[in-house]
Coordinates of C-alpha atoms in Angstrom, one line a residue:
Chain W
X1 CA 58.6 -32.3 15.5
X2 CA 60.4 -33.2 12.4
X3 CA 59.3 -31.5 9.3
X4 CA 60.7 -30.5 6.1
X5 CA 59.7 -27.3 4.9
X6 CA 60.3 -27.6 1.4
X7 CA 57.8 -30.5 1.4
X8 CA 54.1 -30.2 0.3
X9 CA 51.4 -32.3 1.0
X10 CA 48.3 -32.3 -1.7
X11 CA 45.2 -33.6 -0.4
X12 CA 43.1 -34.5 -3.1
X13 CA 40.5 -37.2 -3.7
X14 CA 40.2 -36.3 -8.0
X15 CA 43.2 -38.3 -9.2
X16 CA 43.6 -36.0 -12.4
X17 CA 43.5 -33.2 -10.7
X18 CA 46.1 -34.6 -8.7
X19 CA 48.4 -35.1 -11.5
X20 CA 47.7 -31.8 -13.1
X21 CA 48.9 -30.2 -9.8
X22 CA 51.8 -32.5 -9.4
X23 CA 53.3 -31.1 -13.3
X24 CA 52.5 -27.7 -11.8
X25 CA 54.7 -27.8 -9.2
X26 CA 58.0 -30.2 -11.2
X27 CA 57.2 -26.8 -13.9
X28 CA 57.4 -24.6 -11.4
X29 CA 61.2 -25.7 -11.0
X30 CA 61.5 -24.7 -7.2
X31 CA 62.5 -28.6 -6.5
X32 CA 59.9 -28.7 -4.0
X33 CA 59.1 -32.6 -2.6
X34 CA 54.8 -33.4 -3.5
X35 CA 53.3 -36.0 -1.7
X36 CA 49.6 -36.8 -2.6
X37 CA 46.5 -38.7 -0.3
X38 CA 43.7 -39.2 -1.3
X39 CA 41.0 -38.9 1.5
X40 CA 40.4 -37.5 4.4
X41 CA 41.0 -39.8 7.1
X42 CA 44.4 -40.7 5.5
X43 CA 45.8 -37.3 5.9
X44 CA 44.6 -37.2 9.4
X45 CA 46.7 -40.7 10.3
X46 CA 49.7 -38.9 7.9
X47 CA 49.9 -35.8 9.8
X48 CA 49.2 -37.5 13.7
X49 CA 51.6 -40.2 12.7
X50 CA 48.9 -43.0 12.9
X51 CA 48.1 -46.4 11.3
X52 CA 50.5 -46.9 8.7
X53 CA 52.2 -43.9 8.8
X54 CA 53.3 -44.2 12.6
X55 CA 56.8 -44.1 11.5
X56 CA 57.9 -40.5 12.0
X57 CA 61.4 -40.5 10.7
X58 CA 59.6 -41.7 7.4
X59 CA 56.8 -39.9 7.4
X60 CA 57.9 -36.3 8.3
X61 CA 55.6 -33.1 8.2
X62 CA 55.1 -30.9 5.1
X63 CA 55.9 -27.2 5.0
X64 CA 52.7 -26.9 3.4
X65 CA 49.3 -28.5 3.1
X66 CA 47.1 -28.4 -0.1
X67 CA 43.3 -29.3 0.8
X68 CA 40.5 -30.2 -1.3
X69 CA 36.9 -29.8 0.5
X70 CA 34.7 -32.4 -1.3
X71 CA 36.5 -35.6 -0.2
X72 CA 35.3 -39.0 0.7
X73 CA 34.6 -39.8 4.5
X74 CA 36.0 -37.0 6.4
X75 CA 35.7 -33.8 4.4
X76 CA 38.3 -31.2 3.9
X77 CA 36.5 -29.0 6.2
X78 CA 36.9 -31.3 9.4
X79 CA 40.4 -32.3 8.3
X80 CA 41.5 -28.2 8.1
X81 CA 39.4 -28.5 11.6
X82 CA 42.2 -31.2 13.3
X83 CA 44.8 -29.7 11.9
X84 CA 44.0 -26.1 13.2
X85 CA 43.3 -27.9 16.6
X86 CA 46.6 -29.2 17.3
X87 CA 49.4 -26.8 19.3
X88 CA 51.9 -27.6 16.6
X89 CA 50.1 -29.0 13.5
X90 CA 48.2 -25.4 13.0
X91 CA 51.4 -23.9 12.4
X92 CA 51.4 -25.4 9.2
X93 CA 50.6 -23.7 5.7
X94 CA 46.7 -25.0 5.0
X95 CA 45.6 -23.5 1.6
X96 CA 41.8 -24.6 0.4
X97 CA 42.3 -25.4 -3.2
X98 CA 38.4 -26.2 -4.4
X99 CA 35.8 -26.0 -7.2
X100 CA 33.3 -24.1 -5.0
X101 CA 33.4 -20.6 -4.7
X102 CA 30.1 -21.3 -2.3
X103 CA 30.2 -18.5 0.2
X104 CA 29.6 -20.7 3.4
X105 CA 32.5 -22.7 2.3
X106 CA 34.9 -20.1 2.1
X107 CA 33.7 -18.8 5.3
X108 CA 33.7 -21.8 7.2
X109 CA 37.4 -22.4 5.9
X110 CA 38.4 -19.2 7.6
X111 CA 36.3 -19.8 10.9
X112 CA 38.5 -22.9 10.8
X113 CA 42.0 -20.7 10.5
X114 CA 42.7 -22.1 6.6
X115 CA 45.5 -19.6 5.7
X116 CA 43.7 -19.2 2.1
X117 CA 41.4 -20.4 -0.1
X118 CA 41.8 -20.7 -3.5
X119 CA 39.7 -21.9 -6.3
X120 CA 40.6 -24.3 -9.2
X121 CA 40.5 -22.4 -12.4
X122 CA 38.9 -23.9 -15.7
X123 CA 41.5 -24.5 -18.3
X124 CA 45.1 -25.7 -18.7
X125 CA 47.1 -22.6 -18.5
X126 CA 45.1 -21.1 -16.0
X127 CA 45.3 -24.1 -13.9
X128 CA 49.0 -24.7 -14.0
X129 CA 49.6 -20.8 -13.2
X130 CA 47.5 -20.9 -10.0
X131 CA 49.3 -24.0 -8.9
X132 CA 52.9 -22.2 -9.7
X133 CA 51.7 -18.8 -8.0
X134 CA 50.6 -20.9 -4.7
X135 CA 54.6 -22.5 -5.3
X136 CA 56.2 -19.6 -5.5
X137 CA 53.9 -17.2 -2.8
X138 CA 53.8 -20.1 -0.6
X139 CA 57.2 -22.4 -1.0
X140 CA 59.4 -19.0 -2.1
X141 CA 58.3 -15.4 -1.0
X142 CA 56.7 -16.7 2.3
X143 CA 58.8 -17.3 5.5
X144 CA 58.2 -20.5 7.2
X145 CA 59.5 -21.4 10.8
X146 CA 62.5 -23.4 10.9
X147 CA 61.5 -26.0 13.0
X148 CA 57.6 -26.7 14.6
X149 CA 57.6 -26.6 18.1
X150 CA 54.4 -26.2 20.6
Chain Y
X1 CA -92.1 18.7 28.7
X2 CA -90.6 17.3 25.4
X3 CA -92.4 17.8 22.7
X4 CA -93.1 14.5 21.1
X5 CA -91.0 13.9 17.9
X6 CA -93.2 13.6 14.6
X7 CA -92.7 10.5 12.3
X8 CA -90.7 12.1 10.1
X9 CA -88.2 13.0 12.6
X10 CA -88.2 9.8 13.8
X11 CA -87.4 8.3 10.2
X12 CA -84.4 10.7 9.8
X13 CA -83.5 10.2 13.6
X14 CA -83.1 6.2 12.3
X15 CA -81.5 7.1 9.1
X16 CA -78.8 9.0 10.9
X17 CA -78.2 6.1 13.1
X18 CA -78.0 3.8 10.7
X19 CA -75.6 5.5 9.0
X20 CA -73.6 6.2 11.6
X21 CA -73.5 2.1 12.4
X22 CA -72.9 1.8 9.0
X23 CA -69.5 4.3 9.2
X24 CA -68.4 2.5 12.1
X25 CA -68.6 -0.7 11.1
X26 CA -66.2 0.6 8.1
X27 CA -63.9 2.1 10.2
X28 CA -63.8 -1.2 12.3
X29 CA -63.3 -3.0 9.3
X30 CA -60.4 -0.6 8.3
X31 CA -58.9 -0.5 11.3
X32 CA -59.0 -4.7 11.7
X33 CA -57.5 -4.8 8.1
X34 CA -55.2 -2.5 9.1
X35 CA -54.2 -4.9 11.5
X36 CA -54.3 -7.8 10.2
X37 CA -51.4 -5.8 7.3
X38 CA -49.0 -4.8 10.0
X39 CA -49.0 -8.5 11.6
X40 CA -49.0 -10.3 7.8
X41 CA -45.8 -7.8 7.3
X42 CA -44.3 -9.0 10.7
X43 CA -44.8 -12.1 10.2
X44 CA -43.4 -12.7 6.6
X45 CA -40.4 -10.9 7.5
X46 CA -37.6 -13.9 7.0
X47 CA -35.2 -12.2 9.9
X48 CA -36.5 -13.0 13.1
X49 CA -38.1 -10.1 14.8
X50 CA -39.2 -9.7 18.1
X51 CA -40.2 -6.7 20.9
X52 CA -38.7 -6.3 24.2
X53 CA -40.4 -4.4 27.3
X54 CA -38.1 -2.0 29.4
X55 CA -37.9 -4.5 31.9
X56 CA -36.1 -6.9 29.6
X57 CA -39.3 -9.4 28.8
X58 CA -40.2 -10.8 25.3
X59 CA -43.8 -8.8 24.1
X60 CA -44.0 -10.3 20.8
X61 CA -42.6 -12.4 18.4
X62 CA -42.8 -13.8 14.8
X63 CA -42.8 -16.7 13.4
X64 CA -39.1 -16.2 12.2
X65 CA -38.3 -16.1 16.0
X66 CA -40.5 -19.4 16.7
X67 CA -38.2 -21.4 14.2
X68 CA -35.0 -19.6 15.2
X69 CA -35.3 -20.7 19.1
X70 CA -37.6 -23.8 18.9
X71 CA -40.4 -22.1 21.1
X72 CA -43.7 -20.6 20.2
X73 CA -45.2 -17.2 20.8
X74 CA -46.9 -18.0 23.7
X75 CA -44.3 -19.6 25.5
X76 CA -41.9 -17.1 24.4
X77 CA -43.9 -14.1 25.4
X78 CA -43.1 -12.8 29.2
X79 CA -39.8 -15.0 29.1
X80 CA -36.4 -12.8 29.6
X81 CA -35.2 -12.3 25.8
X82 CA -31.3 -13.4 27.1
X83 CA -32.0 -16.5 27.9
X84 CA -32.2 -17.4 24.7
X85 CA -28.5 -16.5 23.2
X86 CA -25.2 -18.9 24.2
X87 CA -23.9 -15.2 26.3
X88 CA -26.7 -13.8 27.9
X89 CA -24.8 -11.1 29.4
X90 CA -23.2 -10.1 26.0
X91 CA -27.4 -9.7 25.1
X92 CA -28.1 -7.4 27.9
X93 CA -25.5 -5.8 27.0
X94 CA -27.1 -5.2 24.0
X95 CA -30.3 -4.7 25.3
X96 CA -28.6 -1.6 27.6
X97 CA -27.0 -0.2 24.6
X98 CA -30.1 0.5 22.8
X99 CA -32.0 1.9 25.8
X100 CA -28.8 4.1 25.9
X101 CA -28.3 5.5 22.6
X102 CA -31.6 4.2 21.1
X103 CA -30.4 1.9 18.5
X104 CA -27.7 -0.9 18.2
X105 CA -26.3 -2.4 14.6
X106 CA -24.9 -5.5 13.7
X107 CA -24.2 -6.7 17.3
X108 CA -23.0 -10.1 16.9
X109 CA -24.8 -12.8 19.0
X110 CA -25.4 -16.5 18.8
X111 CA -29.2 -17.8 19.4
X112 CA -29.4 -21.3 21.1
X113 CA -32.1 -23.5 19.7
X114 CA -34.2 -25.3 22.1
X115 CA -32.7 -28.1 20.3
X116 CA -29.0 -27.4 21.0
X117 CA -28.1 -26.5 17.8
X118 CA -26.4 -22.2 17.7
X119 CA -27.4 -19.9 15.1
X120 CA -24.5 -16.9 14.5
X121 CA -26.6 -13.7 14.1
X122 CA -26.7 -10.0 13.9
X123 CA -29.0 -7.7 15.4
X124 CA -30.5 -4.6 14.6
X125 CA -32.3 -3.0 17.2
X126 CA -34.1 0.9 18.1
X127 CA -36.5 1.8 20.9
X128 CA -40.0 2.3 20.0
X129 CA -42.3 4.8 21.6
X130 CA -45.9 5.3 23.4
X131 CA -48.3 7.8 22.1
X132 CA -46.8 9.8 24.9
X133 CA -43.8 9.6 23.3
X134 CA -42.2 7.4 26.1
X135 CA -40.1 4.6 25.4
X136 CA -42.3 1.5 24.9
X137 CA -39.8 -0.9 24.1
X138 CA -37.4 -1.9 22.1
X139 CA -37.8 -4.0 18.5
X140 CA -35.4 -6.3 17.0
X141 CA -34.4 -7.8 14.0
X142 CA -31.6 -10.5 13.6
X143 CA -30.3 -11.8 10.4
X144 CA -29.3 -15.6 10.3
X145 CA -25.1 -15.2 9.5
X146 CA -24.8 -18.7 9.0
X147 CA -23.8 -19.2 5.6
X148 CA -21.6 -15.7 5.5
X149 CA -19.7 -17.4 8.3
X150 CA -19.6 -20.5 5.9
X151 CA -18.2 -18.6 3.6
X152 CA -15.5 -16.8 5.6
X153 CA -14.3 -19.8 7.0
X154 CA -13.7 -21.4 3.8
X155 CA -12.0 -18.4 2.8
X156 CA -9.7 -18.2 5.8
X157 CA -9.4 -22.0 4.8
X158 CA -8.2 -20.7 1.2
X159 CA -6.1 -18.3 2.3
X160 CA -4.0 -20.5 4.5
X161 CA -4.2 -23.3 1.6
X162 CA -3.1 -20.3 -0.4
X163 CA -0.3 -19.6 1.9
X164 CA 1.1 -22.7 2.6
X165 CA 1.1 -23.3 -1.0
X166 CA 3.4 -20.3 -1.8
X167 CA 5.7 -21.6 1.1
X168 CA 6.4 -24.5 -0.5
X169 CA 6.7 -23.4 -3.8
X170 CA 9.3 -21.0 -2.0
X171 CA 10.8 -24.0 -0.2
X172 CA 10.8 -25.5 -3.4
X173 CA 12.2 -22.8 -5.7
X174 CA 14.7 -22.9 -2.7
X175 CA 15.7 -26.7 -3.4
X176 CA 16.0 -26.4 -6.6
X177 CA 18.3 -23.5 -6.4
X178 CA 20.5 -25.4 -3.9
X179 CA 20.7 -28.6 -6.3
X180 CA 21.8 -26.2 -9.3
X181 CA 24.3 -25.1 -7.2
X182 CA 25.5 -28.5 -5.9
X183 CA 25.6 -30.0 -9.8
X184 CA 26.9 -27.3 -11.2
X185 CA 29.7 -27.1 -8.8
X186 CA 30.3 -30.9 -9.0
X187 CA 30.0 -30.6 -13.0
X188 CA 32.7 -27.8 -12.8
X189 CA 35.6 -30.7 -11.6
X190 CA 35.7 -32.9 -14.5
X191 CA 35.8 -29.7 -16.8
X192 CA 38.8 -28.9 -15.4
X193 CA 39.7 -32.2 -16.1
X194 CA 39.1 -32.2 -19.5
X195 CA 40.0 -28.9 -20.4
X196 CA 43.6 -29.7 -17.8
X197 CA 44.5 -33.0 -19.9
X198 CA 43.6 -31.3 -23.0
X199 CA 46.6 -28.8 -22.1
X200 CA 48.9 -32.3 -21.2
X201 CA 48.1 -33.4 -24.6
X202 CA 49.3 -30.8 -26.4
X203 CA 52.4 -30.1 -24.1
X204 CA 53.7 -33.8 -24.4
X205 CA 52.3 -35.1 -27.3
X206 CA 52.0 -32.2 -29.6
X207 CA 54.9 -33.4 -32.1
X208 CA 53.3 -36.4 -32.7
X209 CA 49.7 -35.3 -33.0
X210 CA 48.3 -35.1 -36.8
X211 CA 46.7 -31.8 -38.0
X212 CA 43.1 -33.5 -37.2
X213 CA 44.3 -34.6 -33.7
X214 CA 45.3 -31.0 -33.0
X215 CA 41.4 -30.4 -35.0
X216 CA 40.1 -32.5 -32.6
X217 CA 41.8 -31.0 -29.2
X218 CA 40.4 -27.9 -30.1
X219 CA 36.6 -29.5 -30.9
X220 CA 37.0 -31.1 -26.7
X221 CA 38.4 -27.9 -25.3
X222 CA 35.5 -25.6 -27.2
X223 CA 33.7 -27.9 -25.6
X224 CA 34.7 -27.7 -22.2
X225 CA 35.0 -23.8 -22.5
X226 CA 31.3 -23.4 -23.0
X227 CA 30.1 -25.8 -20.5
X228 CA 32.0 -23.6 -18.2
X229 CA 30.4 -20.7 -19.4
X230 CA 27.0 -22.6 -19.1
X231 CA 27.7 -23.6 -15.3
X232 CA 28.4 -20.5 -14.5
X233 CA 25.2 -18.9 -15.7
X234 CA 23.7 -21.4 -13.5
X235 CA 25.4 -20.7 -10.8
X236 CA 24.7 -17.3 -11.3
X237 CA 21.4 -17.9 -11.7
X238 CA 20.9 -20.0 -8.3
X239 CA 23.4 -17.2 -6.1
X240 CA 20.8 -14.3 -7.3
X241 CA 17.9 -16.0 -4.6
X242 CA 20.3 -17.1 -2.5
X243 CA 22.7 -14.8 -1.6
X244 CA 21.8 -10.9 -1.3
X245 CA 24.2 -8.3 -2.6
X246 CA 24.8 -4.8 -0.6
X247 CA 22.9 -2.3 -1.4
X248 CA 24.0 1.5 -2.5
X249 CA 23.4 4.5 -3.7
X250 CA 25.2 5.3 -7.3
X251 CA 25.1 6.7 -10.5
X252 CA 23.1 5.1 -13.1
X253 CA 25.3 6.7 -15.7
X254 CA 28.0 5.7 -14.6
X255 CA 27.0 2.3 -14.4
X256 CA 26.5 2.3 -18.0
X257 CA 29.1 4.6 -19.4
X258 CA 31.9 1.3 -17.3
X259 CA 29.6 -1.5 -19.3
X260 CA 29.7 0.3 -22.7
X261 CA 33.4 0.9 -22.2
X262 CA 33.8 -2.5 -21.4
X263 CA 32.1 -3.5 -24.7
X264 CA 33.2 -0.7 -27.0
X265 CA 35.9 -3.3 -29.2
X266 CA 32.4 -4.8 -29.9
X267 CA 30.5 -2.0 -30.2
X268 CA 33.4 -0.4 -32.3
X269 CA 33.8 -3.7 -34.6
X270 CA 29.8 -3.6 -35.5
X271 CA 30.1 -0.1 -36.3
X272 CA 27.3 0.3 -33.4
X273 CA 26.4 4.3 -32.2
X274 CA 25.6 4.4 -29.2
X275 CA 23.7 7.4 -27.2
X276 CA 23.3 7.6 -23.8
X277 CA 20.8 10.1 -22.1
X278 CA 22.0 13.2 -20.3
X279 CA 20.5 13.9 -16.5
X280 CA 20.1 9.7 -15.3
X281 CA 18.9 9.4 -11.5
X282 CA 21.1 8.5 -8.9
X283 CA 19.7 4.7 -8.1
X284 CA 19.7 2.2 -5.3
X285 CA 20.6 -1.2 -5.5
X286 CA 23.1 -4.3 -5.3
X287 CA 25.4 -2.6 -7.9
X288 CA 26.7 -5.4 -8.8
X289 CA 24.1 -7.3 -10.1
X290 CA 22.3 -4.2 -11.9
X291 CA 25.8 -3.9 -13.8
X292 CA 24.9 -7.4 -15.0
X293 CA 21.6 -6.2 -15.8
X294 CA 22.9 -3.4 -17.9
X295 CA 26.0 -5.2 -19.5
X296 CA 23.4 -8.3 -21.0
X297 CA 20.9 -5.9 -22.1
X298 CA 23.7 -3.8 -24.0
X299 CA 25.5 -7.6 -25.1
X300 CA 22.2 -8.8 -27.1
X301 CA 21.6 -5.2 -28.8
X302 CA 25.3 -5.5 -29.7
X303 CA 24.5 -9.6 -30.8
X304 CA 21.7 -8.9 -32.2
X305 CA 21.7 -5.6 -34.1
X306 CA 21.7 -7.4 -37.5
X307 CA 24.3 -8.2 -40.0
X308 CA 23.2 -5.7 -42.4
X309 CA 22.1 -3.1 -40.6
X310 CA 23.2 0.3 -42.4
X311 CA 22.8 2.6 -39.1
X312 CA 23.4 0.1 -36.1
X313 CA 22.3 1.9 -33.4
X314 CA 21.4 1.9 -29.5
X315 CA 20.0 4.2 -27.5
X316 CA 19.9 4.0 -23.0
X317 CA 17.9 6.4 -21.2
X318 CA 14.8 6.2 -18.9
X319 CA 11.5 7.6 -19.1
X320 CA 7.7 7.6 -17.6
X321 CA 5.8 4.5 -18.0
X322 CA 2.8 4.4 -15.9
X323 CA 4.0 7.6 -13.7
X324 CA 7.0 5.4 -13.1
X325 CA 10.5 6.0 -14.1
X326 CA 11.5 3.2 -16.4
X327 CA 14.9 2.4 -17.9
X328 CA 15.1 1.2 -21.1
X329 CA 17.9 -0.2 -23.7
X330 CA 16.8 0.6 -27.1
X331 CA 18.4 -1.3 -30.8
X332 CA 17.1 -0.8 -33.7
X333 CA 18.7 -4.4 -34.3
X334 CA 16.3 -7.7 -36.0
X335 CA 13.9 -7.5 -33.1
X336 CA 11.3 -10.1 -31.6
X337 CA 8.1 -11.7 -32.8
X338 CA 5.4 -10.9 -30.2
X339 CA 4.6 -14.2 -29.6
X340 CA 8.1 -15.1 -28.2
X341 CA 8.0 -11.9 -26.2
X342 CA 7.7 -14.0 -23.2
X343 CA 10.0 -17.0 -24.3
X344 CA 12.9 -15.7 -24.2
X345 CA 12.6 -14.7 -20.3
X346 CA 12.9 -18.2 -19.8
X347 CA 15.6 -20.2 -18.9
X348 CA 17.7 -22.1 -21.8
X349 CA 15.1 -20.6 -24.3
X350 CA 17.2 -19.4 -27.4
X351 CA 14.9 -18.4 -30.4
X352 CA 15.9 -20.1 -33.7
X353 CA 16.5 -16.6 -35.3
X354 CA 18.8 -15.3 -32.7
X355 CA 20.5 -19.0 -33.3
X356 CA 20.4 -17.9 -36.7
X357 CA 22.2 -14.3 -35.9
X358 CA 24.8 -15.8 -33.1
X359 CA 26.6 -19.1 -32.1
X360 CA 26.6 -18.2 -28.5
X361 CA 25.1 -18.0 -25.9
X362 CA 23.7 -20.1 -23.2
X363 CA 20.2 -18.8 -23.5
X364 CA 20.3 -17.7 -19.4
X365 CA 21.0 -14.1 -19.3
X366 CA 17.5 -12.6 -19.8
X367 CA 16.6 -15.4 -16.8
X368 CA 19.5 -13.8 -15.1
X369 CA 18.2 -10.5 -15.6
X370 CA 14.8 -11.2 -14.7
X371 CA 15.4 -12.7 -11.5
X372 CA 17.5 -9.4 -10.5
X373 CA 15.1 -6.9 -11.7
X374 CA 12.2 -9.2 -9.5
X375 CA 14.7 -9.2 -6.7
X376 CA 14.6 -5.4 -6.8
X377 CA 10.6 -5.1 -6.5
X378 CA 10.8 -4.3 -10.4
X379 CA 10.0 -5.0 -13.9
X380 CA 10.8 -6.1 -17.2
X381 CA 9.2 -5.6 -20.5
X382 CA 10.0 -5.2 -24.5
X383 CA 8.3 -3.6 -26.9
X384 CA 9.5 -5.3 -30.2
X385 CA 9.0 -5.7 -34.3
X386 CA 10.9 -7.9 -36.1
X387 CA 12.9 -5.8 -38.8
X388 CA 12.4 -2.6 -36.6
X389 CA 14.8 -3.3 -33.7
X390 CA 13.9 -3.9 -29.8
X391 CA 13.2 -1.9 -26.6
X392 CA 13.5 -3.3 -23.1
X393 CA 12.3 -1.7 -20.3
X394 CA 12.8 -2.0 -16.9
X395 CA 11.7 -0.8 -13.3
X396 CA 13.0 -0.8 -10.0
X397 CA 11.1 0.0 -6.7
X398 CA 10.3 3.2 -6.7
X399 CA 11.7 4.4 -3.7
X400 CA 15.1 2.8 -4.5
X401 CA 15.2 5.3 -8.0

């Protein structure tokens, strides 16, 4: 499957959140490629190449996927869920990135292999330094396979 | 031959005999009266009472016993006494039990009217004797239950009214805690909205901002910071009944020797002395939460130990209250009017003098610590003057000290 690991996918439903993540990332300066949806069932069709994103030299798989749990229709929670089901799509990255620090939501991210769960900090600084740790841990430091096969 | 009796012995002869009529006709009399007493007794006794020969037959009766079955004396009299309760054989049983051990007490039976309607009694019965000091019989007394069992029922209806009450109240307090937990997590996304763009502003459009727009930035993010701070009580609030902490064993001293080092640039800044007692137990409990306890006890002597206090000072130990050890957190700080003594247990309850005293404060901790302290089958209390300082107290099950 075609993929490009420098690439991160942001699901997240909160449009200014959304854009404070984005200037994250451009600040963290690792020249790494965001692509944002904004619900559930639109990541699904992204990442199994359905509806309007059936074109798979277009639409090519992220080296890592950012999820929100509170979206609208399909949740976060059943999105990780698909994901995590598939033989090649689980390989793939999946950090929670979420208000709640509710403990049956952290735990029911890890029953559902997320590969961590973060939450979003109050305030501007402390925002923009989580989203530049997950860049560099996650886009940097960590190895990611060269290609995703099954 | 008899000699023939003179007139004189004749009169006396009479006399005697009259008199003798005379004393038995007394005695009669007395012995009739006497009579007549011991059935006027029996029969103004409100339990019913009746007699029962050895071979199980009703001997007597009393009025009582006519209005409890629905039958008169005479009809009741040579009948078998268990026929007349709903479990005859649990009546015999009874019956056997006195002729065994010559007495029974409270033995529960129900009497069947000859009308249908069931009387709940209980009978007290003994054998009687014979002048030869065989057993006669036996005599029994029953007392009508009827309105006792009224009255248990209704309380067995209370209880359970009681009960299911409290459940809901529980389900309730539940709820309640959930939807705190939902809001405040849902209120918690447009802070960081608001505190995020406040940040964007600055970064891009800092330059061009006058010195009241940069005023003004500052007035949103304050804001922002405090309803933060505010949420997160909540949510502290709400996790304490819902989700239970381990439980250890650890130092209480230790406990407070980490919270007062993590408060002495406050402590040192108010010039506050602060003693802690030698020899604290060893307690038992979600440490983390009793840290919490500790650290907002210690943060409002600190806050509220008075601007011009000349000796600031605050004192930790425990000590017997009630044969129970209690810990206690002691300022000698502006202290709390009796009457509010209660208030400020309560959730978002800040008095107007500690307003007065400090900006802060969400007016949740004491909630906070409340809830913990219940949580741990414990107690809180304050002895307080205002002027003189403040001492809270506080207990935990004794078993966990």
């Amino acid at each position: 499957m075609d993929y490009v690991a420098s690439n991160i996918l942001l699901i997240e439903d909160d449009e200014a959140h959304a854009e404070l993540t984005r200037r994250a990332i451009r600040k963290a300066g690792n020249a790494n490629q965001i692509d944002i949806l904004t619900d559930g069932e639109e990541a699904l069709d992204y990442v199994f190449n359905r509806g309007k994103y059936t074109d798979k030299k277009k639409y090519l798989l992220p080296g890592l996927i950012i999820l929100d749990i509170s979206l609208p229709g399909i949740d976060g929670i059943e999105v990780l869920k698909q994901i995590k089901g598939h033989p090649v799509l689980k390989k793939i990255p999946v950090i929670m990135l979420t208000t709640s620090d509710r403990e049956e939501d952290i735990a029911r991210s890890y029953s559902n292999y997320a590969n961590s769960y973060l939450t979003k900090p109050v305030g501007y600084k402390q925002f923009e330094e989580r989203i530049m740790q997950i860049d560099s841990y996650w886009m940097l430091i960590n190895k990611k396979p060269s290609i995703l096969e099954a | 031959m008899r000699k023939k009796p003179t007139y004189e012995e004749l009169e006396q002869k009479i006399q005697g005999l009259e008199k003798e009529a005379i004393t038995r006709k007394r005695s009669e009399e007395a012995l009739k009266e006497s009579n007549r007493y011991n059935r006027e007794l029996i029969e103004v006794s409100l339990d019913p009472l009746l007699t029962i020969s050895s071979e199980g037959r009703i001997t007597d009766v009393n009025c009582a016993t006519e209005k409890l079955t629905g039958y008169s004396r005479d009809k009741l009299i040579g009948t078998c006494f268990s026929d007349y309760f709903t479990d005859p054989q649990r009546a015999d049983q009874g019956y056997l039990q006195v002729l065994r051990e010559g007495y029974i007490h409270d033995y529960p039976l129900e009497v069947r009217h000859r009308g249908g309607t069931v009387t709940p009694v209980l009978y007290n019965a003994s054998v009687y004797h014979d002048a030869k000091g065989d057993i006669a019989g036996v005599f029994a007394a029953a007392r009508d239950i009827t309105k006792l069992r009224k009255v248990e029922e209704e309380l067995r209806k209370n209880e359970k009214r009681l009960k299911d009450s409290f459940a809901e109240v529980a389900a309730k307090n539940e709820e309640l805690d959930s939807f705190n937990y939902r809001i405040s997590h849902d209120l918690k996304t447009p802070i960081v909205t608001i505190d995020g763009f406040v940040g964007v502003l600055r970064e891009d459009f800092g330059d061009v901002l006058l010195e009241d727009g940069e005023k003004y930035l500052g007035y949103i993010s304050d804001a922002a910071r405090k309803m933060e701070i505010l949420i997160n009580d909540i949510l502290a609030l709400s996790r304490i009944g819902r989700v239970p902490r381990r439980k250890t064993k650890f130092s209480f001293a230790r406990l407070i020797e980490d919270a007062v080092r993590a408060l002495q640039p406050r402590i040192k800044a108010r010039g506050i002395v602060v003693n802690i007692q030698k020899d604290l137990p060893v307690i038992y409990g979600e440490r983390v939460r009793l840290v919490r306890v500790v650290d907002n006890l210690l943060t409002n002597g600190i806050k509220y130990i008075g601007k011009k206090n000349p000796s600031p000072r605050i004192d930790i130990g425990v000590e017997k209250q009630n044969s129970q050890k209690a810990f206690f957190v002691r300022d000698n700080g502006i202290g709390i009017e009796k009457k509010d003594f209660d208030k400020i247990f309560q959730a978002f309850e800040r008095l107007p003098s500690a307003k007065k005293q400090v900006v802060e404060g969400t007016g949740i901790g004491l909630t906070i610590v409340k809830r913990i302290i219940e949580r741990h089958g414990g107690k809180i209390w304050l002895i307080s003057e205002p002027g003189k300082g403040s001492t809270f107290y506080f207990t935990l099950k004794d078993k966990e000290v």
